Coordinates of C-alpha atoms in Angstrom, one line a residue:
Chain A
E231 CA 68.6 82.2 20.1
T232 CA 68.1 81.9 23.8
G233 CA 65.7 84.8 24.3
V234 CA 67.8 86.6 26.9
T235 CA 68.4 90.2 25.7
Q236 CA 70.6 92.8 27.2
S237 CA 70.9 96.6 26.6
P238 CA 72.8 98.5 25.7
T239 CA 75.3 96.3 23.7
H240 CA 78.1 98.8 24.1
L241 CA 78.7 101.7 26.5
I242 CA 81.5 104.1 27.2
K243 CA 81.6 105.9 30.6
T244 CA 84.0 108.1 32.5
R245 CA 85.7 107.1 35.7
G246 CA 83.5 108.0 38.7
Q247 CA 80.2 107.9 36.8
Q248 CA 77.3 105.5 37.4
V249 CA 75.9 103.0 34.9
T250 CA 72.8 100.9 34.6
L251 CA 72.7 97.8 32.5
R252 CA 69.5 95.9 31.6
C253 CA 68.5 92.3 31.1
S254 CA 65.3 90.7 29.9
S255 CA 65.1 87.1 30.9
Q256 CA 63.9 84.3 28.7
S257 CA 60.1 83.7 28.9
G258 CA 59.3 81.4 31.8
H259 CA 62.6 82.1 33.6
N260 CA 62.4 83.7 37.1
T261 CA 66.1 83.7 38.0
V262 CA 68.7 86.1 36.7
S263 CA 72.4 86.1 37.4
W264 CA 75.0 88.7 36.5
Y265 CA 78.6 88.1 35.5
Q266 CA 81.6 90.2 34.7
Q267 CA 83.9 88.8 32.0
A268 CA 87.2 90.6 31.6
L269 CA 89.1 90.1 28.4
G270 CA 90.6 86.6 28.2
Q271 CA 89.1 85.4 31.4
G272 CA 86.1 83.4 32.5
P273 CA 82.9 85.0 33.7
Q274 CA 83.0 86.1 37.4
F275 CA 79.7 85.8 39.4
I276 CA 78.4 89.1 40.6
F277 CA 75.0 88.2 42.1
Q278 CA 71.8 86.4 41.4
Y279 CA 68.1 87.5 41.7
Y280 CA 65.2 85.2 42.3
R281 CA 61.7 86.5 42.7
E282 CA 62.9 90.1 43.0
E283 CA 65.4 89.4 45.8
E284 CA 69.1 89.0 45.8
N285 CA 69.9 85.3 46.2
G286 CA 73.7 84.9 46.4
R287 CA 76.5 87.3 45.8
G288 CA 80.1 86.9 44.5
N289 CA 83.2 88.8 45.6
F290 CA 82.1 92.3 44.4
P291 CA 82.0 95.5 46.4
P292 CA 78.6 97.2 47.4
R293 CA 78.9 99.7 44.5
F294 CA 77.7 96.8 42.4
S295 CA 73.9 96.5 43.0
G296 CA 70.9 95.2 41.3
L297 CA 67.2 94.9 41.0
Q298 CA 64.7 92.4 39.6
F299 CA 61.3 93.5 38.5
P300 CA 57.9 91.6 38.7
N301 CA 58.3 90.5 35.1
Y302 CA 61.7 89.0 36.1
S303 CA 63.8 91.5 34.0
S304 CA 66.8 92.8 35.9
E305 CA 69.1 95.7 36.2
L306 CA 72.8 95.9 37.2
N307 CA 73.9 99.2 38.6
V308 CA 77.5 100.2 39.2
N309 CA 78.4 103.3 41.0
A310 CA 81.7 105.2 41.1
L311 CA 83.1 103.5 38.0
E312 CA 86.7 102.5 38.0
L313 CA 88.9 101.7 35.0
D314 CA 89.0 98.0 36.1
D315 CA 85.3 97.8 35.7
S316 CA 85.8 97.7 31.9
A317 CA 84.5 94.3 30.9
L318 CA 81.8 92.4 29.2
Y319 CA 78.8 92.1 31.5
L320 CA 76.7 89.1 31.0
C321 CA 73.3 88.2 32.4
A322 CA 72.0 84.7 32.4
S323 CA 68.5 83.5 33.1
S324 CA 67.3 80.1 34.3
P325 CA 63.8 78.7 34.9
K326 CA 64.1 77.7 38.5
Q327 CA 66.1 78.5 41.6
G328 CA 67.5 75.9 43.8
L329 CA 67.4 73.0 41.3
N330 CA 70.7 73.7 39.5
T331 CA 69.1 74.2 36.1
E332 CA 71.0 75.4 33.1
A333 CA 71.6 79.1 32.6
F334 CA 71.2 80.8 29.2
F335 CA 73.3 83.9 28.6
G336 CA 72.4 87.2 26.9
Q337 CA 74.8 88.6 24.3
G338 CA 76.3 90.9 26.9
T339 CA 77.0 94.6 27.4
R340 CA 80.6 95.7 26.7
L341 CA 81.4 98.5 29.2
T342 CA 84.5 100.7 28.6
V343 CA 85.5 103.0 31.4
V344 CA 87.9 105.8 30.4
Chain B
G105 CA 84.1 79.9 48.3
E106 CA 84.3 77.7 45.3
N107 CA 87.5 77.8 43.2
V108 CA 87.6 76.2 39.7
E109 CA 90.8 75.5 37.9
Q110 CA 90.9 74.6 34.2
H111 CA 93.6 73.1 32.1
P112 CA 95.1 73.5 29.6
S113 CA 94.7 77.2 28.8
T114 CA 95.3 76.5 25.1
L115 CA 94.9 73.3 23.1
S116 CA 95.6 72.7 19.5
V117 CA 94.5 69.5 17.7
Q118 CA 94.3 68.2 14.2
E119 CA 90.9 67.8 12.7
G120 CA 89.5 64.4 13.6
D121 CA 91.6 64.0 16.7
S122 CA 90.1 64.1 20.2
A123 CA 90.4 67.0 22.7
V124 CA 90.2 66.7 26.5
I125 CA 89.8 69.6 28.9
K126 CA 90.1 69.1 32.6
C127 CA 88.7 71.0 35.6
T128 CA 89.0 70.7 39.3
Y129 CA 86.8 72.3 42.0
S130 CA 87.3 72.9 45.6
D131 CA 83.9 72.9 47.2
S132 CA 82.5 69.5 47.8
A133 CA 79.0 71.1 48.1
S134 CA 79.0 71.8 44.3
N135 CA 76.6 69.6 42.6
Y136 CA 76.1 71.0 39.0
F137 CA 78.8 71.2 36.4
P138 CA 78.0 72.8 33.1
W139 CA 80.4 73.4 30.1
Y140 CA 80.1 76.4 27.9
K141 CA 81.4 77.2 24.4
Q142 CA 82.2 80.8 23.6
E143 CA 83.0 81.9 20.1
L144 CA 84.7 85.3 19.5
G145 CA 82.4 88.2 20.3
K146 CA 79.5 85.9 21.2
R147 CA 77.7 84.8 24.3
P148 CA 78.6 81.6 26.1
Q149 CA 76.5 78.7 24.9
L150 CA 75.8 75.7 27.1
I151 CA 77.0 72.5 25.3
I152 CA 76.6 69.9 28.0
D153 CA 76.2 69.6 31.8
I154 CA 76.3 67.0 34.5
R155 CA 74.9 66.7 37.9
S156 CA 76.6 65.2 40.9
N157 CA 74.5 62.0 40.9
V158 CA 75.9 61.0 37.5
G159 CA 79.4 60.0 36.6
E160 CA 79.3 60.4 32.9
K161 CA 77.1 61.9 30.2
K162 CA 77.4 61.8 26.4
D163 CA 75.8 63.8 23.6
Q164 CA 77.0 62.8 20.2
R165 CA 80.7 63.8 19.9
I166 CA 80.8 65.4 23.4
A167 CA 81.1 63.7 26.7
V168 CA 81.7 64.8 30.3
T169 CA 82.9 62.7 33.2
L170 CA 82.8 63.6 36.9
N171 CA 84.8 62.2 39.7
K172 CA 83.3 63.6 42.9
T173 CA 85.8 61.9 45.2
A174 CA 88.7 63.6 43.4
K175 CA 86.6 66.8 42.7
H176 CA 87.4 66.9 39.0
F177 CA 85.5 66.7 35.8
S178 CA 86.5 66.6 32.2
L179 CA 85.1 67.5 28.7
H180 CA 85.9 65.1 25.9
I181 CA 85.3 66.1 22.2
T182 CA 85.9 63.3 19.7
E183 CA 86.3 63.6 15.9
T184 CA 87.0 67.3 16.3
Q185 CA 86.0 69.7 13.5
P186 CA 87.2 73.2 12.6
E187 CA 83.9 74.6 13.9
D188 CA 84.7 73.3 17.3
S189 CA 87.4 76.0 17.6
A190 CA 86.3 78.3 20.4
V191 CA 87.0 79.1 24.1
Y192 CA 85.5 76.4 26.4
F193 CA 84.6 77.2 30.0
C194 CA 83.8 74.7 32.8
A195 CA 81.8 75.8 35.8
A196 CA 80.7 74.5 39.2
M197 CA 77.5 75.5 40.9
D198 CA 76.8 75.0 44.6
W199 CA 73.6 74.7 46.6
N200 CA 73.2 78.4 46.6
N201 CA 73.3 78.6 42.8
D202 CA 76.6 80.5 43.0
M203 CA 78.3 79.4 39.7
R204 CA 82.0 79.7 39.4
F205 CA 83.8 79.5 36.1
G206 CA 87.2 78.2 35.1
A207 CA 89.6 80.6 33.2
G208 CA 88.8 78.9 29.9
T209 CA 90.6 76.8 27.3
R210 CA 91.2 78.1 23.8
L211 CA 90.7 75.2 21.5
T212 CA 92.0 75.4 17.9
V213 CA 91.2 72.6 15.5
K214 CA 93.5 72.6 12.5
P215 CA 92.1 71.4 9.2

């Protein structure tokens, strides 16, 4: 096991609602990245947090936002949910930022928007 | 931004044969190239990675090659086993730690 944990594992929300997903990074890791993985596709980079600040963002609208806390855990918030937001949301932690070190994934949160 | 293309999308081999998956990337600033294996319903697991200052890396039955000039890299699995069956993703990371994934290759190893 990698030590990266996510909660909840499954979630069903209604279109227009807001959702918060949580990620605890592996011990000693200070960088957390979030990805959206639609069925049958590769993970798509949402954004990365390093030392509580956003450090890079993919092609996602502003209604996707995040936080990182002093203990390096992180939250992904999605407002005004759309049906296309249904996907597996993965977080990955890594020990350092800027040195291209390997990222270890959590088990993911499967979000279904109805 | 970076664009990673991966081929083939599906690959079926006989147990014991070799499997090769190829990826190309567009951003010459990318300098880290990991490969992940994802079994059904599970998280992606890092199986091997290579950095831009290296042309080849091997770990038992798995090897990765990188051609920076051509901007492509490949995963080679030798002596395949049924437990190698999974979806494999390549990825490229740039200086800003923005990691882009390929669309994945579904590998089936037939006993």
